[in-house]
Amino acid sequence: PVPLVVAQRRSVAHERYRRDVATRAEQATGEAYESMPIEEFGKAMLRGMGWKEGEGINGKAEVVPVEYVPRPQLLGLSATPAAEAGGGGKGKKFIKPGESREPKKDMIYIDKETGKQKWVKKVGEELVERGATGFAAGAPVAIVGGVHKDLYARVVSTGGIADQMSAVVKLTV
């Protein structure tokens, strides 16, 4: 036999369950799902919370979304990637579908107002490919001091250590 207190608790729980089942809405039909446009569901939810089209949160100006420009892997702040040495690789690389054997282009964002590189840009603004920096062999240079001032030359080779770089140039006519 079940004690009286336990039996009463069971009957109360059973009654609550019956009341809950009786007050539930009927199962939705396929027509109900088709009549509800899911494309506008998020906007409808926001409108229900007081949002208006073309207006920011709490009546403030509309916020322009931004996105971060990814940095090359393991590259520190204000560092530029070293030129990739071609040729001496480990051999043939196995590629996955959608990948390419060509190295990824180093894309950066240049702010149109300041002309400086930025790591945050507004959505929709274009990235540009990073240009070569420093003196590369074959690059034209202008000599701005010394005996050959105001003459032009081409870089033959470069070398040196970080803050003591030097370039060998050949004067052009």
Short mmCIF file of N, CA and C in Angstrom, two decimals:
data_model
loop_
_atom_site.label_atom_id
_atom_site.label_comp_id
_atom_site.label_asym_id
_atom_site.label_seq_id
_atom_site.Cartn_x
_atom_site.Cartn_y
_atom_site.Cartn_z
N PRO A 1 0.82 -1.19 0.00
CA PRO A 1 0.00 0.00 0.00
C PRO A 1 0.87 1.26 0.00
N VAL A 2 0.41 2.32 -0.70
CA VAL A 2 1.10 3.60 -0.83
C VAL A 2 0.64 4.51 0.30
N PRO A 3 1.59 5.15 1.00
CA PRO A 3 1.17 6.07 2.08
C PRO A 3 0.26 7.17 1.53
N LEU A 4 -0.61 7.70 2.37
CA LEU A 4 -1.61 8.69 1.99
C LEU A 4 -0.98 9.98 1.46
N VAL A 5 0.10 10.47 2.06
CA VAL A 5 0.76 11.72 1.65
C VAL A 5 1.32 11.58 0.23
N VAL A 6 1.96 10.44 -0.07
CA VAL A 6 2.52 10.20 -1.39
C VAL A 6 1.41 10.12 -2.43
N ALA A 7 0.32 9.48 -2.11
CA ALA A 7 -0.81 9.35 -3.03
C ALA A 7 -1.41 10.72 -3.35
N GLN A 8 -1.50 11.61 -2.33
CA GLN A 8 -2.04 12.95 -2.57
C GLN A 8 -1.12 13.76 -3.48
N ARG A 9 0.20 13.65 -3.26
CA ARG A 9 1.16 14.37 -4.10
C ARG A 9 1.06 13.91 -5.55
N ARG A 10 0.90 12.59 -5.73
CA ARG A 10 0.79 12.04 -7.08
C ARG A 10 -0.46 12.56 -7.77
N SER A 11 -1.58 12.63 -7.04
CA SER A 11 -2.82 13.08 -7.66
C SER A 11 -2.74 14.57 -8.01
N VAL A 12 -2.06 15.39 -7.18
CA VAL A 12 -1.89 16.82 -7.47
C VAL A 12 -1.02 16.98 -8.71
N ALA A 13 0.08 16.25 -8.80
CA ALA A 13 0.97 16.32 -9.96
C ALA A 13 0.24 15.87 -11.21
N HIS A 14 -0.59 14.80 -11.08
CA HIS A 14 -1.34 14.29 -12.21
C HIS A 14 -2.36 15.33 -12.69
N GLU A 15 -2.99 16.01 -11.77
CA GLU A 15 -3.98 17.05 -12.10
C GLU A 15 -3.29 18.23 -12.81
N ARG A 16 -2.12 18.63 -12.33
CA ARG A 16 -1.36 19.71 -12.99
C ARG A 16 -1.00 19.32 -14.42
N TYR A 17 -0.58 18.08 -14.59
CA TYR A 17 -0.22 17.59 -15.92
C TYR A 17 -1.42 17.66 -16.85
N ARG A 18 -2.62 17.21 -16.40
CA ARG A 18 -3.83 17.23 -17.23
C ARG A 18 -4.20 18.66 -17.61
N ARG A 19 -4.08 19.59 -16.64
CA ARG A 19 -4.40 20.99 -16.92
C ARG A 19 -3.43 21.56 -17.96
N ASP A 20 -2.15 21.23 -17.85
CA ASP A 20 -1.14 21.72 -18.79
C ASP A 20 -1.42 21.21 -20.20
N VAL A 21 -1.73 19.94 -20.33
CA VAL A 21 -2.00 19.34 -21.64
C VAL A 21 -3.26 19.95 -22.24
N ALA A 22 -4.27 20.21 -21.43
CA ALA A 22 -5.54 20.75 -21.92
C ALA A 22 -5.40 22.19 -22.41
N THR A 23 -4.48 22.95 -21.85
CA THR A 23 -4.35 24.36 -22.23
C THR A 23 -3.32 24.59 -23.35
N ARG A 24 -2.64 23.59 -23.78
CA ARG A 24 -1.67 23.75 -24.86
C ARG A 24 -2.35 24.01 -26.19
N ALA A 25 -1.67 24.74 -27.07
CA ALA A 25 -2.19 24.99 -28.42
C ALA A 25 -2.14 23.70 -29.22
N GLU A 26 -2.99 23.66 -30.23
CA GLU A 26 -2.99 22.45 -31.07
C GLU A 26 -1.73 22.43 -31.93
N GLN A 27 -1.38 21.28 -32.40
CA GLN A 27 -0.17 21.12 -33.22
C GLN A 27 -0.30 21.95 -34.49
N ALA A 28 0.75 22.67 -34.84
CA ALA A 28 0.73 23.53 -36.03
C ALA A 28 0.73 22.67 -37.28
N THR A 29 0.03 23.16 -38.29
CA THR A 29 -0.03 22.43 -39.56
C THR A 29 1.04 22.98 -40.50
N GLY A 30 1.22 22.31 -41.61
CA GLY A 30 2.18 22.76 -42.61
C GLY A 30 1.80 24.11 -43.19
N GLU A 31 0.49 24.38 -43.30
CA GLU A 31 0.02 25.67 -43.82
C GLU A 31 0.44 26.82 -42.90
N ALA A 32 0.39 26.59 -41.60
CA ALA A 32 0.78 27.63 -40.65
C ALA A 32 2.26 27.98 -40.82
N TYR A 33 3.08 26.97 -41.04
CA TYR A 33 4.51 27.22 -41.24
C TYR A 33 4.76 27.98 -42.55
N GLU A 34 4.03 27.63 -43.60
CA GLU A 34 4.21 28.28 -44.89
C GLU A 34 3.71 29.73 -44.88
N SER A 35 2.71 30.03 -44.06
CA SER A 35 2.17 31.39 -44.03
C SER A 35 3.05 32.35 -43.25
N MET A 36 3.98 31.84 -42.45
CA MET A 36 4.89 32.68 -41.65
C MET A 36 6.18 32.87 -42.43
N PRO A 37 6.49 34.12 -42.92
CA PRO A 37 7.72 34.34 -43.69
C PRO A 37 8.95 34.34 -42.76
N ILE A 38 9.81 33.37 -42.93
CA ILE A 38 10.97 33.27 -42.05
C ILE A 38 12.05 34.28 -42.39
N GLU A 39 12.01 34.85 -43.61
CA GLU A 39 13.02 35.82 -44.02
C GLU A 39 12.95 37.07 -43.16
N GLU A 40 11.76 37.42 -42.68
CA GLU A 40 11.57 38.64 -41.90
C GLU A 40 11.46 38.36 -40.40
N PHE A 41 11.75 37.15 -39.99
CA PHE A 41 11.55 36.78 -38.58
C PHE A 41 12.41 37.62 -37.63
N GLY A 42 13.68 37.79 -37.95
CA GLY A 42 14.58 38.56 -37.10
C GLY A 42 14.16 40.02 -36.99
N LYS A 43 13.78 40.61 -38.14
CA LYS A 43 13.33 42.01 -38.13
C LYS A 43 12.05 42.15 -37.31
N ALA A 44 11.14 41.19 -37.45
CA ALA A 44 9.88 41.24 -36.70
C ALA A 44 10.16 41.17 -35.20
N MET A 45 11.12 40.35 -34.83
CA MET A 45 11.49 40.23 -33.42
C MET A 45 12.05 41.55 -32.90
N LEU A 46 12.93 42.19 -33.69
CA LEU A 46 13.51 43.48 -33.30
C LEU A 46 12.44 44.58 -33.23
N ARG A 47 11.52 44.58 -34.20
CA ARG A 47 10.44 45.58 -34.18
C ARG A 47 9.60 45.42 -32.92
N GLY A 48 9.38 44.18 -32.49
CA GLY A 48 8.63 43.91 -31.27
C GLY A 48 9.33 44.46 -30.04
N MET A 49 10.64 44.64 -30.13
CA MET A 49 11.41 45.19 -29.00
C MET A 49 11.63 46.69 -29.15
N GLY A 50 10.98 47.33 -30.14
CA GLY A 50 11.06 48.78 -30.27
C GLY A 50 12.00 49.31 -31.32
N TRP A 51 12.61 48.46 -32.12
CA TRP A 51 13.55 48.88 -33.15
C TRP A 51 12.80 49.42 -34.36
N LYS A 52 13.34 50.43 -35.03
CA LYS A 52 12.76 50.97 -36.26
C LYS A 52 13.82 50.92 -37.35
N GLU A 53 13.36 50.64 -38.57
CA GLU A 53 14.26 50.54 -39.73
C GLU A 53 15.03 51.85 -39.93
N GLY A 54 16.35 51.78 -40.16
CA GLY A 54 17.17 52.96 -40.41
C GLY A 54 17.55 53.71 -39.15
N GLU A 55 17.26 53.15 -38.00
CA GLU A 55 17.56 53.82 -36.73
C GLU A 55 18.40 52.89 -35.87
N GLY A 56 19.30 53.44 -35.11
CA GLY A 56 20.15 52.63 -34.24
C GLY A 56 19.42 52.22 -32.97
N ILE A 57 20.12 51.57 -32.09
CA ILE A 57 19.56 51.12 -30.81
C ILE A 57 19.32 52.33 -29.92
N ASN A 58 18.22 52.33 -29.19
CA ASN A 58 17.83 53.41 -28.27
C ASN A 58 17.70 54.75 -28.97
N GLY A 59 17.33 54.77 -30.26
CA GLY A 59 17.11 56.01 -30.98
C GLY A 59 18.39 56.72 -31.42
N LYS A 60 19.53 56.10 -31.22
CA LYS A 60 20.80 56.71 -31.63
C LYS A 60 20.97 56.53 -33.14
N ALA A 61 22.00 57.18 -33.69
CA ALA A 61 22.27 57.08 -35.12
C ALA A 61 22.58 55.63 -35.49
N GLU A 62 22.28 55.29 -36.74
CA GLU A 62 22.52 53.93 -37.20
C GLU A 62 24.02 53.62 -37.17
N VAL A 63 24.35 52.46 -36.69
CA VAL A 63 25.74 52.05 -36.54
C VAL A 63 26.20 51.34 -37.81
N VAL A 64 27.35 51.74 -38.33
CA VAL A 64 27.91 51.11 -39.52
C VAL A 64 28.77 49.93 -39.05
N PRO A 65 28.47 48.72 -39.50
CA PRO A 65 29.26 47.57 -39.06
C PRO A 65 30.68 47.62 -39.60
N VAL A 66 31.63 47.08 -38.83
CA VAL A 66 33.02 47.01 -39.25
C VAL A 66 33.47 45.56 -39.23
N GLU A 67 34.54 45.28 -39.93
CA GLU A 67 35.13 43.95 -39.88
C GLU A 67 36.65 44.10 -39.76
N TYR A 68 37.27 43.11 -39.16
CA TYR A 68 38.71 43.15 -38.95
C TYR A 68 39.41 42.50 -40.13
N VAL A 69 40.50 43.10 -40.55
CA VAL A 69 41.32 42.57 -41.64
C VAL A 69 42.28 41.58 -41.00
N PRO A 70 42.25 40.31 -41.42
CA PRO A 70 43.13 39.33 -40.78
C PRO A 70 44.60 39.60 -41.07
N ARG A 71 45.43 39.40 -40.05
CA ARG A 71 46.87 39.56 -40.21
C ARG A 71 47.46 38.24 -40.68
N PRO A 72 48.55 38.28 -41.42
CA PRO A 72 49.21 37.02 -41.78
C PRO A 72 49.60 36.26 -40.51
N GLN A 73 49.54 34.97 -40.58
CA GLN A 73 49.77 34.12 -39.41
C GLN A 73 51.12 34.41 -38.73
N LEU A 74 51.10 34.56 -37.43
CA LEU A 74 52.27 34.76 -36.57
C LEU A 74 53.02 36.07 -36.87
N LEU A 75 52.34 37.04 -37.47
CA LEU A 75 52.98 38.31 -37.78
C LEU A 75 52.68 39.30 -36.67
N GLY A 76 53.71 39.91 -36.09
CA GLY A 76 53.55 40.85 -34.99
C GLY A 76 53.02 42.19 -35.44
N LEU A 77 52.68 43.03 -34.47
CA LEU A 77 52.14 44.35 -34.77
C LEU A 77 53.18 45.18 -35.52
N SER A 78 52.73 45.94 -36.46
CA SER A 78 53.52 46.84 -37.32
C SER A 78 54.64 46.12 -38.09
N ALA A 79 54.58 44.81 -38.19
CA ALA A 79 55.58 44.05 -38.96
C ALA A 79 55.03 43.79 -40.35
N THR A 80 55.91 43.69 -41.32
CA THR A 80 55.49 43.33 -42.68
C THR A 80 56.03 41.95 -42.98
N PRO A 81 55.29 41.16 -43.74
CA PRO A 81 55.74 39.80 -44.02
C PRO A 81 57.00 39.78 -44.88
N ALA A 82 57.87 38.85 -44.60
CA ALA A 82 59.11 38.70 -45.39
C ALA A 82 58.74 38.13 -46.75
N ALA A 83 59.53 38.47 -47.74
CA ALA A 83 59.29 37.94 -49.08
C ALA A 83 59.47 36.44 -49.05
N GLU A 84 58.53 35.72 -49.67
CA GLU A 84 58.60 34.26 -49.63
C GLU A 84 59.68 33.77 -50.58
N ALA A 85 60.50 32.87 -50.07
CA ALA A 85 61.55 32.29 -50.90
C ALA A 85 60.92 31.20 -51.75
N GLY A 86 61.05 31.30 -53.04
CA GLY A 86 60.45 30.30 -53.92
C GLY A 86 61.43 29.18 -54.20
N GLY A 87 60.90 28.07 -54.64
CA GLY A 87 61.76 26.99 -55.08
C GLY A 87 62.08 25.97 -54.03
N GLY A 88 62.88 26.28 -53.03
CA GLY A 88 63.40 25.28 -52.11
C GLY A 88 62.40 24.76 -51.10
N GLY A 89 61.29 24.23 -51.54
CA GLY A 89 60.26 23.71 -50.64
C GLY A 89 60.53 22.27 -50.24
N LYS A 90 59.59 21.72 -49.50
CA LYS A 90 59.73 20.34 -49.02
C LYS A 90 59.29 19.33 -50.06
N GLY A 91 58.80 19.78 -51.15
CA GLY A 91 58.30 18.86 -52.16
C GLY A 91 56.86 19.21 -52.49
N LYS A 92 56.17 18.26 -53.06
CA LYS A 92 54.81 18.49 -53.51
C LYS A 92 53.87 18.59 -52.32
N LYS A 93 53.04 19.62 -52.34
CA LYS A 93 52.07 19.83 -51.26
C LYS A 93 50.75 19.21 -51.67
N PHE A 94 50.14 18.45 -50.76
CA PHE A 94 48.83 17.89 -51.03
C PHE A 94 47.80 18.96 -50.72
N ILE A 95 46.94 19.22 -51.69
CA ILE A 95 45.95 20.28 -51.49
C ILE A 95 44.55 19.69 -51.32
N LYS A 96 43.72 20.40 -50.59
CA LYS A 96 42.34 20.01 -50.36
C LYS A 96 41.47 20.65 -51.43
N PRO A 97 40.26 20.12 -51.63
CA PRO A 97 39.37 20.76 -52.62
C PRO A 97 39.13 22.22 -52.27
N GLY A 98 39.21 23.09 -53.26
CA GLY A 98 39.00 24.51 -53.04
C GLY A 98 40.28 25.28 -52.75
N GLU A 99 41.39 24.59 -52.48
CA GLU A 99 42.67 25.24 -52.22
C GLU A 99 43.46 25.37 -53.51
N SER A 100 44.52 26.13 -53.47
CA SER A 100 45.36 26.34 -54.64
C SER A 100 46.82 26.18 -54.23
N ARG A 101 47.66 25.83 -55.18
CA ARG A 101 49.09 25.72 -54.91
C ARG A 101 49.75 27.10 -54.85
N GLU A 102 49.09 28.09 -55.40
CA GLU A 102 49.65 29.44 -55.38
C GLU A 102 49.53 30.02 -53.98
N PRO A 103 50.54 30.78 -53.53
CA PRO A 103 50.46 31.37 -52.19
C PRO A 103 49.34 32.40 -52.12
N LYS A 104 48.77 32.56 -50.92
CA LYS A 104 47.71 33.54 -50.73
C LYS A 104 48.25 34.94 -50.94
N LYS A 105 47.42 35.79 -51.53
CA LYS A 105 47.82 37.18 -51.71
C LYS A 105 47.74 37.87 -50.35
N ASP A 106 48.69 38.73 -50.09
CA ASP A 106 48.71 39.49 -48.83
C ASP A 106 47.86 40.73 -49.03
N MET A 107 46.62 40.70 -48.55
CA MET A 107 45.68 41.80 -48.75
C MET A 107 45.64 42.69 -47.52
N ILE A 108 45.62 44.00 -47.74
CA ILE A 108 45.57 44.97 -46.65
C ILE A 108 44.51 46.01 -46.95
N TYR A 109 44.13 46.78 -45.93
CA TYR A 109 43.17 47.87 -46.11
C TYR A 109 43.90 49.19 -45.94
N ILE A 110 43.77 50.07 -46.92
CA ILE A 110 44.36 51.41 -46.86
C ILE A 110 43.22 52.40 -46.70
N ASP A 111 43.26 53.18 -45.61
CA ASP A 111 42.24 54.19 -45.35
C ASP A 111 42.35 55.29 -46.41
N LYS A 112 41.23 55.61 -47.07
CA LYS A 112 41.24 56.60 -48.15
C LYS A 112 41.51 58.01 -47.63
N GLU A 113 41.10 58.31 -46.41
CA GLU A 113 41.28 59.66 -45.86
C GLU A 113 42.73 59.92 -45.47
N THR A 114 43.35 58.97 -44.76
CA THR A 114 44.70 59.19 -44.25
C THR A 114 45.78 58.57 -45.12
N GLY A 115 45.43 57.58 -45.95
CA GLY A 115 46.41 56.88 -46.77
C GLY A 115 47.23 55.88 -45.98
N LYS A 116 46.83 55.62 -44.73
CA LYS A 116 47.57 54.68 -43.88
C LYS A 116 46.87 53.34 -43.83
N GLN A 117 47.65 52.30 -43.50
CA GLN A 117 47.10 50.96 -43.37
C GLN A 117 46.32 50.86 -42.06
N LYS A 118 45.14 50.25 -42.12
CA LYS A 118 44.29 50.06 -40.94
C LYS A 118 43.93 48.59 -40.84
N TRP A 119 43.64 48.13 -39.61
CA TRP A 119 43.28 46.73 -39.39
C TRP A 119 41.78 46.55 -39.23
N VAL A 120 41.02 47.66 -39.25
CA VAL A 120 39.56 47.60 -39.16
C VAL A 120 39.01 48.41 -40.32
N LYS A 121 38.01 47.84 -41.01
CA LYS A 121 37.42 48.55 -42.13
C LYS A 121 35.91 48.39 -42.06
N LYS A 122 35.20 49.30 -42.73
CA LYS A 122 33.75 49.20 -42.81
C LYS A 122 33.40 48.08 -43.77
N VAL A 123 32.28 47.42 -43.53
CA VAL A 123 31.85 46.33 -44.39
C VAL A 123 31.64 46.87 -45.80
N GLY A 124 32.20 46.18 -46.78
CA GLY A 124 32.04 46.58 -48.17
C GLY A 124 33.22 47.35 -48.73
N GLU A 125 34.11 47.87 -47.88
CA GLU A 125 35.28 48.58 -48.39
C GLU A 125 36.29 47.55 -48.90
N GLU A 126 37.00 47.94 -49.94
CA GLU A 126 37.87 47.01 -50.65
C GLU A 126 39.26 46.87 -50.01
N LEU A 127 39.80 45.65 -50.10
CA LEU A 127 41.18 45.38 -49.71
C LEU A 127 42.05 45.51 -50.96
N VAL A 128 43.32 45.87 -50.77
CA VAL A 128 44.26 45.94 -51.88
C VAL A 128 45.44 45.04 -51.56
N GLU A 129 46.14 44.61 -52.60
CA GLU A 129 47.30 43.74 -52.40
C GLU A 129 48.47 44.58 -51.90
N ARG A 130 49.18 44.05 -50.89
CA ARG A 130 50.32 44.77 -50.32
C ARG A 130 51.41 44.89 -51.37
N GLY A 131 51.93 46.08 -51.55
CA GLY A 131 53.00 46.32 -52.52
C GLY A 131 54.35 45.94 -51.94
N ALA A 132 55.33 45.81 -52.80
CA ALA A 132 56.69 45.49 -52.35
C ALA A 132 57.24 46.66 -51.55
N THR A 133 57.97 46.37 -50.49
CA THR A 133 58.57 47.42 -49.67
C THR A 133 60.08 47.29 -49.70
N GLY A 134 60.77 48.38 -49.42
CA GLY A 134 62.23 48.34 -49.37
C GLY A 134 62.83 48.36 -50.76
N PHE A 135 64.12 48.13 -50.81
CA PHE A 135 64.84 48.12 -52.08
C PHE A 135 64.90 46.70 -52.60
N ALA A 136 64.37 46.51 -53.77
CA ALA A 136 64.45 45.20 -54.41
C ALA A 136 65.38 45.32 -55.61
N ALA A 137 66.01 44.24 -55.95
CA ALA A 137 66.93 44.27 -57.10
C ALA A 137 66.16 44.70 -58.34
N GLY A 138 66.72 45.68 -59.07
CA GLY A 138 66.10 46.18 -60.28
C GLY A 138 65.21 47.39 -60.06
N ALA A 139 64.97 47.78 -58.82
CA ALA A 139 64.10 48.93 -58.54
C ALA A 139 64.81 50.23 -58.87
N PRO A 140 64.10 51.18 -59.48
CA PRO A 140 64.72 52.48 -59.76
C PRO A 140 64.77 53.33 -58.49
N VAL A 141 65.86 54.08 -58.30
CA VAL A 141 66.02 54.94 -57.13
C VAL A 141 66.57 56.29 -57.57
N ALA A 142 66.26 57.31 -56.77
CA ALA A 142 66.81 58.65 -57.01
C ALA A 142 67.84 58.91 -55.93
N ILE A 143 68.97 59.42 -56.29
CA ILE A 143 70.03 59.72 -55.33
C ILE A 143 69.80 61.16 -54.86
N VAL A 144 69.70 61.34 -53.52
CA VAL A 144 69.31 62.65 -52.98
C VAL A 144 70.44 63.36 -52.25
N GLY A 145 71.63 62.78 -52.21
CA GLY A 145 72.74 63.44 -51.53
C GLY A 145 74.08 62.94 -52.03
N GLY A 146 75.12 63.68 -51.70
CA GLY A 146 76.47 63.25 -52.07
C GLY A 146 76.88 63.72 -53.45
N VAL A 147 77.96 63.11 -53.95
CA VAL A 147 78.55 63.51 -55.23
C VAL A 147 77.57 63.28 -56.39
N HIS A 148 76.74 62.23 -56.31
CA HIS A 148 75.82 61.86 -57.40
C HIS A 148 74.40 62.38 -57.17
N LYS A 149 74.27 63.44 -56.39
CA LYS A 149 72.96 64.00 -56.07
C LYS A 149 72.18 64.33 -57.35
N ASP A 150 70.87 64.08 -57.33
CA ASP A 150 69.94 64.34 -58.42
C ASP A 150 70.12 63.41 -59.63
N LEU A 151 70.87 62.31 -59.46
CA LEU A 151 70.99 61.31 -60.53
C LEU A 151 70.09 60.13 -60.19
N TYR A 152 69.85 59.27 -61.18
CA TYR A 152 69.01 58.10 -60.98
C TYR A 152 69.85 56.84 -61.14
N ALA A 153 69.41 55.76 -60.48
CA ALA A 153 70.15 54.50 -60.53
C ALA A 153 69.17 53.34 -60.40
N ARG A 154 69.70 52.13 -60.62
CA ARG A 154 68.91 50.90 -60.40
C ARG A 154 69.64 50.08 -59.34
N VAL A 155 68.85 49.46 -58.44
CA VAL A 155 69.41 48.63 -57.37
C VAL A 155 69.95 47.34 -57.98
N VAL A 156 71.20 47.01 -57.67
CA VAL A 156 71.82 45.78 -58.14
C VAL A 156 71.63 44.70 -57.09
N SER A 157 71.92 45.03 -55.82
CA SER A 157 71.75 44.06 -54.73
C SER A 157 71.60 44.82 -53.41
N THR A 158 71.06 44.12 -52.42
CA THR A 158 70.91 44.71 -51.08
C THR A 158 71.49 43.74 -50.06
N GLY A 159 71.81 44.26 -48.89
CA GLY A 159 72.33 43.39 -47.84
C GLY A 159 72.53 44.16 -46.56
N GLY A 160 72.97 43.49 -45.54
CA GLY A 160 73.22 44.13 -44.26
C GLY A 160 72.36 43.54 -43.16
N ILE A 161 72.44 44.14 -42.00
CA ILE A 161 71.70 43.70 -40.82
C ILE A 161 70.69 44.77 -40.48
N ALA A 162 69.51 44.37 -40.08
CA ALA A 162 68.35 45.20 -39.73
C ALA A 162 68.55 46.72 -39.88
N ASP A 163 69.25 47.37 -38.96
CA ASP A 163 69.35 48.83 -39.01
C ASP A 163 70.57 49.32 -39.79
N GLN A 164 71.32 48.42 -40.40
CA GLN A 164 72.50 48.81 -41.18
C GLN A 164 72.42 48.25 -42.59
N MET A 165 71.26 48.42 -43.23
CA MET A 165 71.07 47.91 -44.59
C MET A 165 71.83 48.78 -45.58
N SER A 166 72.28 48.16 -46.65
CA SER A 166 72.97 48.91 -47.70
C SER A 166 72.51 48.37 -49.05
N ALA A 167 72.68 49.18 -50.06
CA ALA A 167 72.29 48.77 -51.42
C ALA A 167 73.40 49.12 -52.39
N VAL A 168 73.67 48.22 -53.33
CA VAL A 168 74.62 48.49 -54.41
C VAL A 168 73.77 48.93 -55.59
N VAL A 169 74.09 50.11 -56.14
CA VAL A 169 73.29 50.64 -57.24
C VAL A 169 74.18 50.87 -58.46
N LYS A 170 73.54 50.92 -59.64
CA LYS A 170 74.25 51.21 -60.88
C LYS A 170 73.60 52.43 -61.48
N LEU A 171 74.38 53.47 -61.74
CA LEU A 171 73.84 54.71 -62.29
C LEU A 171 73.25 54.46 -63.67
N THR A 172 72.14 55.15 -63.95
CA THR A 172 71.50 55.03 -65.26
C THR A 172 71.68 56.35 -65.99
N VAL A 173 71.57 56.29 -67.29
CA VAL A 173 71.77 57.50 -68.10
C VAL A 173 70.45 58.17 -68.34
#
